[in-house]
Coordinates of N, CA and C in Angstrom, one line a residue:
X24 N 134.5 113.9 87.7 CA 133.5 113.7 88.8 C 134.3 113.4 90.1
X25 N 134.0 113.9 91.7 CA 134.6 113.9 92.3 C 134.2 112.7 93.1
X26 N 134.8 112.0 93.9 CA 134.6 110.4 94.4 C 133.2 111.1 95.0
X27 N 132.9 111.7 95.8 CA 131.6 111.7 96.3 C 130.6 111.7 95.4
X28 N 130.4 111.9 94.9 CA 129.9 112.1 93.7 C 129.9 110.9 92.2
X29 N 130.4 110.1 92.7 CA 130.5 108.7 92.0 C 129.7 107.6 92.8
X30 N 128.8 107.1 91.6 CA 127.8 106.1 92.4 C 128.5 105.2 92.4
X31 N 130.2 104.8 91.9 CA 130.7 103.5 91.9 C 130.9 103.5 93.9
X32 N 131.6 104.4 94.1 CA 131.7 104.3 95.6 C 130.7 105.2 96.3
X33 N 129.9 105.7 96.0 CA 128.4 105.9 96.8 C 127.1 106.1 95.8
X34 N 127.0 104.5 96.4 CA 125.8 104.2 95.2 C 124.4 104.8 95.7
X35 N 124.2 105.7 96.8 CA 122.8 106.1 96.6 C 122.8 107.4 96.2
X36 N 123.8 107.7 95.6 CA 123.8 109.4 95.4 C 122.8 109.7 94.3
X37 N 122.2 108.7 93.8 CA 120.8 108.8 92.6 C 119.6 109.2 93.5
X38 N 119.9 108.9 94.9 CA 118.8 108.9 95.9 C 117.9 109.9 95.9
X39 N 119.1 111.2 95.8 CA 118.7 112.8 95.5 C 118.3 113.3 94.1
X40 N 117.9 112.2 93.1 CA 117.1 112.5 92.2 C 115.8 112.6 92.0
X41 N 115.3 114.1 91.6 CA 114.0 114.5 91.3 C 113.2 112.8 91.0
X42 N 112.3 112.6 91.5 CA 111.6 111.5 91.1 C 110.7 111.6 89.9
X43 N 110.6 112.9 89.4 CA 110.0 113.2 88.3 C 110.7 112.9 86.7
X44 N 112.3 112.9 87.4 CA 113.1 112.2 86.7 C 113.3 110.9 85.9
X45 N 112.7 110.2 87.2 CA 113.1 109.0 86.9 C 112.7 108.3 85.8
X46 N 113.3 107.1 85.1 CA 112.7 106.7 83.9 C 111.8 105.6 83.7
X47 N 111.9 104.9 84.9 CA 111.1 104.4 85.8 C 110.1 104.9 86.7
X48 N 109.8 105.7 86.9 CA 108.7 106.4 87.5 C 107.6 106.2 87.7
X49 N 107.1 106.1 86.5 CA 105.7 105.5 86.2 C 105.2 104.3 86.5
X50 N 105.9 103.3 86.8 CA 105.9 102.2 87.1 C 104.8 102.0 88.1
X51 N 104.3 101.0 88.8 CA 103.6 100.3 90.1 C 104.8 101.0 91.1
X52 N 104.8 101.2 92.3 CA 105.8 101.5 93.7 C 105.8 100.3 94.1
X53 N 107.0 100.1 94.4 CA 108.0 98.9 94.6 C 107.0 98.2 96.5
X54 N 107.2 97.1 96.5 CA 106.6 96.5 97.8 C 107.3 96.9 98.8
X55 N 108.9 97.4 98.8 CA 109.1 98.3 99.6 C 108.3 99.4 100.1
X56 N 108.3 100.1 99.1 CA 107.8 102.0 99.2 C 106.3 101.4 99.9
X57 N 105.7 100.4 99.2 CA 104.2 100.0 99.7 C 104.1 99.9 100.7
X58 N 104.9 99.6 101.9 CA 105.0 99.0 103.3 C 105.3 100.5 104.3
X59 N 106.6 101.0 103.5 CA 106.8 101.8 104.2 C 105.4 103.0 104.1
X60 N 105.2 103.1 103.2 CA 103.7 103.9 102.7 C 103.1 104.2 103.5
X61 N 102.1 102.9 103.6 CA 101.1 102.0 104.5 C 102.2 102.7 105.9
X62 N 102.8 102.3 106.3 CA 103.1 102.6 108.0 C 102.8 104.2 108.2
X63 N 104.0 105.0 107.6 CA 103.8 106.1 107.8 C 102.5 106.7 107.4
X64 N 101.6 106.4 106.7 CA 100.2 106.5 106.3 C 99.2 106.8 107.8
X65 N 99.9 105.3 108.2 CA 98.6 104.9 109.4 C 99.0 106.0 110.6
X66 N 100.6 106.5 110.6 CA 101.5 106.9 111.7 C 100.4 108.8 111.8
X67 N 100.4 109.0 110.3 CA 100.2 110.6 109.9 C 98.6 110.4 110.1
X68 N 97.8 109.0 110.2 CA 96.7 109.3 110.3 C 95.9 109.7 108.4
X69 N 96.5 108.9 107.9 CA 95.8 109.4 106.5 C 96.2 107.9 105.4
X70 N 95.4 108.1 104.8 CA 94.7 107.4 103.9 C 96.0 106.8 102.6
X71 N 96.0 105.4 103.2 CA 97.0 104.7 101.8 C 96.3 104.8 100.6
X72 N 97.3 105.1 99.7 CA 97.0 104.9 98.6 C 97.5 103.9 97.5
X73 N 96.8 102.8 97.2 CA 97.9 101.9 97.1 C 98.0 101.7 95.5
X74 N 97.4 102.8 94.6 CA 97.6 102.6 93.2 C 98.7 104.0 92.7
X75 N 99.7 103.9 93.6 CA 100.4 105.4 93.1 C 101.8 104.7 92.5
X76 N 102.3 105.7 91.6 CA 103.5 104.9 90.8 C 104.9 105.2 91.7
X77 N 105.9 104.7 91.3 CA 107.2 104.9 92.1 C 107.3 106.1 92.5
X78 N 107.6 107.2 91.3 CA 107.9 108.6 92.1 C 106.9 109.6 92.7
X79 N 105.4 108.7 92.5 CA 104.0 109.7 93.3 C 104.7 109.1 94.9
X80 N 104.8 107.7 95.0 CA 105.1 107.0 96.1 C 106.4 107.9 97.1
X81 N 107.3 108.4 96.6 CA 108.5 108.8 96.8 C 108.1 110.1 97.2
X82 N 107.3 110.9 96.5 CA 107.3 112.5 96.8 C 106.0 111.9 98.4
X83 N 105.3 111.1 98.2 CA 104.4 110.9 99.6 C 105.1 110.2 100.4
X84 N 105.8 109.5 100.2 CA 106.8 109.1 101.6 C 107.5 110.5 101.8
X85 N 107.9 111.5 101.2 CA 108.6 112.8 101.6 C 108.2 113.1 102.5
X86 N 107.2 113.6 101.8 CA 105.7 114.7 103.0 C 105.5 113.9 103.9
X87 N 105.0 112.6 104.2 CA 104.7 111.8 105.1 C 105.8 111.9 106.1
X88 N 107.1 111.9 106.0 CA 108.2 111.3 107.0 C 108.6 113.0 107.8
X89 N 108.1 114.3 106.9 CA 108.1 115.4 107.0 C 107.1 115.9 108.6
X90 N 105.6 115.0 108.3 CA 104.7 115.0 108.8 C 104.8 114.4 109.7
X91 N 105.8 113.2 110.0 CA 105.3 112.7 110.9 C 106.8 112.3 111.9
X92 N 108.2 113.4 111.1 CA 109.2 113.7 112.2 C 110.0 112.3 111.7
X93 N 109.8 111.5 111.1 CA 110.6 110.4 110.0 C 112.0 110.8 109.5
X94 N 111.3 112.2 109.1 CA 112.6 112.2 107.6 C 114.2 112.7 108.5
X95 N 114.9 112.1 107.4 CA 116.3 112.5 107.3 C 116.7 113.8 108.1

């Protein structure tokens, strides 16, 4: 594995994991994802959802930050 590529020295490289992945996924979305949600929600003009699981949360923060000039 090449150092970039090692979460010991870059620990968000999981960042770029399919959320559909995750094994955790399913879960409630973290009170982070919930805030940021809720903002960019109100920013795009559309409707929070606040019973979505971690990786529903993640794929709608995408599109949201996509929508509303946010993203990366």
């Amino acid at each position: 594995m090449s150092q970039a590529n090692d979460p010991k020295t870059h620990p968000f490289c999981n960042a770029e994991k399919d959320p559909d992945d995750w094994t955790t996924g399913d879960e409630p979305m973290t009170g982070a994802q919930a805030s940021y949600l809720k903002t960019l929600s109100e920013e795009a003009g559309e409707t929070f959802d606040e019973s979505l699981t971690k990786a529903d949360a993640s794929k709608r923060i995408d599109a949201l930050q996509e929508k509303t000039g946010r993203g990366a």
